[in-house]
PDB file of C-alpha atoms in Angstrom:
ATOM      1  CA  UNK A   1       0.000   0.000   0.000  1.00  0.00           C
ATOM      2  CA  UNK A   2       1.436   3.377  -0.682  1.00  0.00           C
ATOM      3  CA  UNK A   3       0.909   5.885   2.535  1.00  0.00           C
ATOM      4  CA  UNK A   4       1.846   9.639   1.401  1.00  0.00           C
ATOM      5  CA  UNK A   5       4.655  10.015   4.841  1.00  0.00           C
ATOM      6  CA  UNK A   6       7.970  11.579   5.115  1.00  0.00           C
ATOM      7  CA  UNK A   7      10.117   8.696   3.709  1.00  0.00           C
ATOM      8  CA  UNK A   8      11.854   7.602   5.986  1.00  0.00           C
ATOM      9  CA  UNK A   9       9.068   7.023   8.376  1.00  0.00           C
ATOM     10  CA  UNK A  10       7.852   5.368   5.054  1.00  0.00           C
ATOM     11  CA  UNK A  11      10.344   2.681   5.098  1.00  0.00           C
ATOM     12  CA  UNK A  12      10.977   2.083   8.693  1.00  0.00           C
ATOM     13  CA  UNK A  13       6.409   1.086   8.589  1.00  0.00           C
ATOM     14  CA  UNK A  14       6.667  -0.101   5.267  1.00  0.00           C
ATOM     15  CA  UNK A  15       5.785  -3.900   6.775  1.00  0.00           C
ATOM     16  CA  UNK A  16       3.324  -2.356   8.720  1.00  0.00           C
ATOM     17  CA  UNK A  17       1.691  -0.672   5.456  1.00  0.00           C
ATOM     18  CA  UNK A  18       1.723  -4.244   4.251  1.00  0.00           C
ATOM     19  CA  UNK A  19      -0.102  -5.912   6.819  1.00  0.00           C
ATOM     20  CA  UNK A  20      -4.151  -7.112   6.828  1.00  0.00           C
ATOM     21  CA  UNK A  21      -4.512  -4.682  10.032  1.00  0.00           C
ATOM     22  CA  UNK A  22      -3.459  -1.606   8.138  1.00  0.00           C
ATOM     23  CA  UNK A  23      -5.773  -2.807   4.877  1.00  0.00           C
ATOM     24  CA  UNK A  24      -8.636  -3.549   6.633  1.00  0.00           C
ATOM     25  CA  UNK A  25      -7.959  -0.167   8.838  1.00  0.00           C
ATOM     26  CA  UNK A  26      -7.869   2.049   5.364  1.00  0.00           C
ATOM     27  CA  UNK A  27     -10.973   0.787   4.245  1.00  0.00           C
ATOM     28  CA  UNK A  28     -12.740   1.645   7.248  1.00  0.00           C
ATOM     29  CA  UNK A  29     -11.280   5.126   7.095  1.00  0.00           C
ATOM     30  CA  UNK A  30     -12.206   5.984   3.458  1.00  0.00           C
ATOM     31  CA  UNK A  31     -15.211   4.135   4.243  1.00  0.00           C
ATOM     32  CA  UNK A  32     -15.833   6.690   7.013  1.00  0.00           C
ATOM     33  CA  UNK A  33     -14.573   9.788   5.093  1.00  0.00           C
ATOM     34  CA  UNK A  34     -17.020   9.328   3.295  1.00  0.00           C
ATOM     35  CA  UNK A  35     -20.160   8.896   5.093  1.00  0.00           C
ATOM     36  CA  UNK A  36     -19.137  10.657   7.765  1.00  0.00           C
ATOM     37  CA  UNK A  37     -17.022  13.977   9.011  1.00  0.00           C
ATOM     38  CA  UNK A  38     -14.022  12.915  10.342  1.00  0.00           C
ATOM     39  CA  UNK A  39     -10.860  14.831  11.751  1.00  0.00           C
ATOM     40  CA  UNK A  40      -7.760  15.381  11.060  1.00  0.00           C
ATOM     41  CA  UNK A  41      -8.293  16.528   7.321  1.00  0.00           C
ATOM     42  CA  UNK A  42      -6.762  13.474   5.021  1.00  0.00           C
ATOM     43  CA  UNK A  43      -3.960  15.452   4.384  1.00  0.00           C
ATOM     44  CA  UNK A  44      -2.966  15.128   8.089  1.00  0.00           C
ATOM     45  CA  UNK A  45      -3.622  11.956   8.820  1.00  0.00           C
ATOM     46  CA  UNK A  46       0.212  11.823   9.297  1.00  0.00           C
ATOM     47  CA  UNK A  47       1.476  14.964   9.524  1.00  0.00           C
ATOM     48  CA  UNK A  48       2.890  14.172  12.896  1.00  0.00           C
ATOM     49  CA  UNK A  49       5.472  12.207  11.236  1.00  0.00           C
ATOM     50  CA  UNK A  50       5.905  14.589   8.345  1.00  0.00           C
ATOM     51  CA  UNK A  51       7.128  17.377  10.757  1.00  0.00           C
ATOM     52  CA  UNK A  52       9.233  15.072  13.170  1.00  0.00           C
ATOM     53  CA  UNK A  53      11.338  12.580  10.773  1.00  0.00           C
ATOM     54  CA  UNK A  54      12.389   9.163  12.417  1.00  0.00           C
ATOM     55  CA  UNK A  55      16.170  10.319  12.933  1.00  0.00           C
ATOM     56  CA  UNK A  56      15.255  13.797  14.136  1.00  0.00           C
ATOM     57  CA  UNK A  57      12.613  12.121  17.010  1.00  0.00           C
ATOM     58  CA  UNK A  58      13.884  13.351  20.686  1.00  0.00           C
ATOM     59  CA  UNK A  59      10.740  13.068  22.719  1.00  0.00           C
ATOM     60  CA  UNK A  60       7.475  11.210  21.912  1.00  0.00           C
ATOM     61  CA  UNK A  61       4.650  12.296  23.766  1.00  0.00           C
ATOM     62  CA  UNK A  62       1.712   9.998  22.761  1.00  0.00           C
ATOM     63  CA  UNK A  63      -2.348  10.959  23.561  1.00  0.00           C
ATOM     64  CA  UNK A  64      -5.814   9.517  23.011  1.00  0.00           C
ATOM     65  CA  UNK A  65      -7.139  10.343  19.908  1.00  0.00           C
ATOM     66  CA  UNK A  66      -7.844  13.435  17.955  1.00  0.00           C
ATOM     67  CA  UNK A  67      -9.839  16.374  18.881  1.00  0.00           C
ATOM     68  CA  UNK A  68     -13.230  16.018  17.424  1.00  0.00           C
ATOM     69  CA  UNK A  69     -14.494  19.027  17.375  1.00  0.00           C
ATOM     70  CA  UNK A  70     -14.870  21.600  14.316  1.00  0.00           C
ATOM     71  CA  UNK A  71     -11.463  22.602  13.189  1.00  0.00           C
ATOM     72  CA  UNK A  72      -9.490  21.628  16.062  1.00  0.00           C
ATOM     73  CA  UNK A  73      -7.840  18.303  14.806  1.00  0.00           C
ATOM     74  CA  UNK A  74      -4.709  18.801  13.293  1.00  0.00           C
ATOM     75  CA  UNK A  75      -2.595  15.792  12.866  1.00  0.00           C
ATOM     76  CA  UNK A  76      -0.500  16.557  15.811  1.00  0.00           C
ATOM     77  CA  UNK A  77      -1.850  15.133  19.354  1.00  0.00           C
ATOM     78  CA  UNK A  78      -2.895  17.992  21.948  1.00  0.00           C
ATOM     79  CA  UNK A  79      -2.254  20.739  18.962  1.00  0.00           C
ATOM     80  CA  UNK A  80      -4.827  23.010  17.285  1.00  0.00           C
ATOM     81  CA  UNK A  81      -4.785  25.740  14.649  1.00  0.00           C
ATOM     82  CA  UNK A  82      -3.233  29.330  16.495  1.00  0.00           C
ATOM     83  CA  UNK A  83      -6.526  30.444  15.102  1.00  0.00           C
ATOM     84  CA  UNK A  84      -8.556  28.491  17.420  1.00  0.00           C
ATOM     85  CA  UNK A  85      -8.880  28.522  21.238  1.00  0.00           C
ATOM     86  CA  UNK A  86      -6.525  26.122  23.660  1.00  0.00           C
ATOM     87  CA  UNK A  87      -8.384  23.293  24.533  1.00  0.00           C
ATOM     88  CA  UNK A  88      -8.764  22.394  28.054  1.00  0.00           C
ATOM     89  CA  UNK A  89      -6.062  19.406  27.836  1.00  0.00           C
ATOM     90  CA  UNK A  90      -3.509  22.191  26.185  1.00  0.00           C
ATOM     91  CA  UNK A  91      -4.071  24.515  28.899  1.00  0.00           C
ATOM     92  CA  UNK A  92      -3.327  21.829  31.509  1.00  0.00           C
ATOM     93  CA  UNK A  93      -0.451  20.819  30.118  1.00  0.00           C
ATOM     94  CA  UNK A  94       1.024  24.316  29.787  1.00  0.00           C
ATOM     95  CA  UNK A  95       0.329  25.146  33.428  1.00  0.00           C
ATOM     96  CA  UNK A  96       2.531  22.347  34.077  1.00  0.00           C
ATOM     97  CA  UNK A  97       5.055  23.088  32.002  1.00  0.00           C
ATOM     98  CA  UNK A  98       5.395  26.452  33.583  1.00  0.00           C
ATOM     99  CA  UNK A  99       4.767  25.111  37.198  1.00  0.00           C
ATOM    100  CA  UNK A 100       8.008  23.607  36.183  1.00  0.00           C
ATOM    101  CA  UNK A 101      10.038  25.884  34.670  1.00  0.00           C
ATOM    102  CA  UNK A 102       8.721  29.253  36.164  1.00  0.00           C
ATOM    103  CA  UNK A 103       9.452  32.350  34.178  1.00  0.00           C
ATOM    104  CA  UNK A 104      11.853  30.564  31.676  1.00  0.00           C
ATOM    105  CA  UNK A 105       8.938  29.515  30.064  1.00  0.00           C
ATOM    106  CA  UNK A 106       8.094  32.657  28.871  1.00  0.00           C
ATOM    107  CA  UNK A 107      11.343  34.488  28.746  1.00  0.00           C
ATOM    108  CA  UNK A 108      12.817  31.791  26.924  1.00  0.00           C
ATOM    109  CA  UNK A 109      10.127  30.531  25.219  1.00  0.00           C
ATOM    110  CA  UNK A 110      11.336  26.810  26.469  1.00  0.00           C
ATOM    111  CA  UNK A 111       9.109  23.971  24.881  1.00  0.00           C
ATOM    112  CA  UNK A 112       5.923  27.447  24.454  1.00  0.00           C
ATOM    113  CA  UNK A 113       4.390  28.475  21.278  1.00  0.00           C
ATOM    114  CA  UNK A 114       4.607  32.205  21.309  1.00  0.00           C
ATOM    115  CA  UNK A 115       1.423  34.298  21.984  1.00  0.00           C
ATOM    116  CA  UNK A 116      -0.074  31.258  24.039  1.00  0.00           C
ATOM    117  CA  UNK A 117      -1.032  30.039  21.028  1.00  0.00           C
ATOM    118  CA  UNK A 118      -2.014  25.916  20.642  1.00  0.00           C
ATOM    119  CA  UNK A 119       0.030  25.301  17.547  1.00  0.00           C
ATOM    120  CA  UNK A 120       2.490  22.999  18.365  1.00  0.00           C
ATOM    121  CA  UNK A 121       3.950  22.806  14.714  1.00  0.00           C
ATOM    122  CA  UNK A 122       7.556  24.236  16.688  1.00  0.00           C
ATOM    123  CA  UNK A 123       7.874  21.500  19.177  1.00  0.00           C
ATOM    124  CA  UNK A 124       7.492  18.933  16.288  1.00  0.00           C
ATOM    125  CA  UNK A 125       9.996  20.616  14.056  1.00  0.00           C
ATOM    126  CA  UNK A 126      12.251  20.732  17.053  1.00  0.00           C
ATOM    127  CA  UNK A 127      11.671  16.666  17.588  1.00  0.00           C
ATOM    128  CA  UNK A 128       8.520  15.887  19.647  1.00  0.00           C
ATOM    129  CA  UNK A 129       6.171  13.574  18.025  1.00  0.00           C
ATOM    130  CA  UNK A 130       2.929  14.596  18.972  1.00  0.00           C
ATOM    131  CA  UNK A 131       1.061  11.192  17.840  1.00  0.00           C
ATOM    132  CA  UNK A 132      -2.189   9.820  19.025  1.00  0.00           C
ATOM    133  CA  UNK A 133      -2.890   6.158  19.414  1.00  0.00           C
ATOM    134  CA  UNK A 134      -5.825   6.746  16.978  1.00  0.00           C
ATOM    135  CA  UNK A 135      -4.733   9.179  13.970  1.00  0.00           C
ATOM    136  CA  UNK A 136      -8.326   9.591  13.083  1.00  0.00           C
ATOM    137  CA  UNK A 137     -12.042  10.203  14.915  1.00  0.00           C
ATOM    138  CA  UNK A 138     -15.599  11.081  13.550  1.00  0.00           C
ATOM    139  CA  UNK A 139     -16.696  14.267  14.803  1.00  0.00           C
ATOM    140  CA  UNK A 140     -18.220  15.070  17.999  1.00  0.00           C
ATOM    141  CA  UNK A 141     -17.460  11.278  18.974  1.00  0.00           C
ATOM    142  CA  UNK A 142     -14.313  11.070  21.164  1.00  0.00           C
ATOM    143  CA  UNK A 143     -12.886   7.090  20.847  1.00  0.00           C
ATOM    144  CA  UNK A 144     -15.040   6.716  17.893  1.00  0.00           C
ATOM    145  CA  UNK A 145     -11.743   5.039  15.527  1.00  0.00           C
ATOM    146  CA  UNK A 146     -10.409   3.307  18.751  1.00  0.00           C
ATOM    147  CA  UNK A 147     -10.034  -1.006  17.911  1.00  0.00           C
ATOM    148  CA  UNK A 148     -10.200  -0.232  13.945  1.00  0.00           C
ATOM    149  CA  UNK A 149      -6.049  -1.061  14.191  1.00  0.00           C
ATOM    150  CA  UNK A 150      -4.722   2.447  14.446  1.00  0.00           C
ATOM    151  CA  UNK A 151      -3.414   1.062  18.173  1.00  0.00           C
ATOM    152  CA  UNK A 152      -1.579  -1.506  16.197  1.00  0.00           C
ATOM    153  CA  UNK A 153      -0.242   0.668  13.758  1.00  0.00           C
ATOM    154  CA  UNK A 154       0.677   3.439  16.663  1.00  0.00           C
ATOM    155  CA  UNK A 155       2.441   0.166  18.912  1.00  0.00           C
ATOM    156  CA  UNK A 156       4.789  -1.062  15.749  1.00  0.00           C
ATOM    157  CA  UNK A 157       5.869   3.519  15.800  1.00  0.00           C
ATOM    158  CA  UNK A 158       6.726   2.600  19.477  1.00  0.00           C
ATOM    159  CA  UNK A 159       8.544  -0.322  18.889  1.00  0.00           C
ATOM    160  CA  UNK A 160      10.192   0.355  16.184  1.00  0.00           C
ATOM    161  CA  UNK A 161      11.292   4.226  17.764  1.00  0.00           C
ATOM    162  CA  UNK A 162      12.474   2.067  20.915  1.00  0.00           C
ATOM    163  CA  UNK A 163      14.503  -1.086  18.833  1.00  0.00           C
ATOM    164  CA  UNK A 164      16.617   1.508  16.567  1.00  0.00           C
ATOM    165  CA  UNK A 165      17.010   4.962  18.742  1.00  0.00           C
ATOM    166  CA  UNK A 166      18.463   5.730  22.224  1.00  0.00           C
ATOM    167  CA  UNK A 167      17.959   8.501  24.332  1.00  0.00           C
ATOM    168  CA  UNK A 168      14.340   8.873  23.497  1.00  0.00           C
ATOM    169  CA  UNK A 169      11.842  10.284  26.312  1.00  0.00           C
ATOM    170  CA  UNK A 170       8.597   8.694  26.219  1.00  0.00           C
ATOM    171  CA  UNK A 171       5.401  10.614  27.857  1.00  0.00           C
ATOM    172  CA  UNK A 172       1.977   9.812  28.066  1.00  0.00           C
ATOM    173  CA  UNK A 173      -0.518  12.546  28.558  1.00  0.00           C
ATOM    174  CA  UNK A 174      -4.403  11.938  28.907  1.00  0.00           C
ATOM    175  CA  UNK A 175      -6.390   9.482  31.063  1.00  0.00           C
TER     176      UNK A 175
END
């Protein structure tokens, strides 16, 4: 199967691509695409992995599933569009991240979009892989794509990130 992905994410999950899982998961997702509205946009399905290659991943910080909501899904997990108000979840987690690093947050704009904005296109260009375990969800329907085999897909990123790199930090964020 040919998945449009930076390429070397492309042939690291190239068995993956190949697999009845990741067949029967496609159809479901064009199948849903079109009967249904369904977020990220197609064209960032895997965008997470188009702004963080495979050699340039430092920190992997994995959530649920997409927002569902209108124009909040973006292909990276806990991002939205800097036109769009931070979600709840984004908020949380940048309270935390200045609880721990006080004003250097700000001054030094360590790990913060500027303008408290929730695009987190920076931090993936800088090497955080914002991926969900489900890279899809219909709208309004949180856990909706969840058991269609995008946890199997998401699993073999893990694996293969932990088998072939060192150093990585792995965080989990969500329930």
């Amino acid at each position: 199967m040919n998945v449009k992905i930076e390429p070397l994410w492309g042939e690291k999950l190239k068995g993956e691509f190949e697999k009845e899982y990741f067949a029967n998961l496609t159809a479901f997702v064009k199948k849903e695409y079109k009967e249904e509205t369904v977020y990220p946009a197609p064209k960032n399905i895997f965008r997470a992995f188009d702004l963080c290659p495979f050699d340039k991943v430092k920190v992997v910080i994995l959530g649920q599933d997409p927002y569902h909501g209108v124009k909040q899904a973006n292909g990276l997990a806990f991002a939205v569009e800097s036109s769009q108000a931070v979600p709840p979840s984004l908020q949380n987690i940048f309270k935390e991240i200045e609880s721990d690093l006080g004003d250097r947050a700000e001054s030094e704009e360590v790990l913060r979009p500027a303008g408290r904005s929730g695009d987190l296109t920076r931090w993936a260009e800088q090497g955080v892989l914002l991926l969900n375990a489900t890279l899809t969800v219909r709208a309004h329907n949180a856990g909706s794509h969840q058991g269609k085999g995008w946890e199997q897909f998401t699993d073999a990123v893990i694996r293969t990130l932990s088998e072939e790199r060192a150093g990585l930090v792995f965080m989990l964020w969500g329930n």
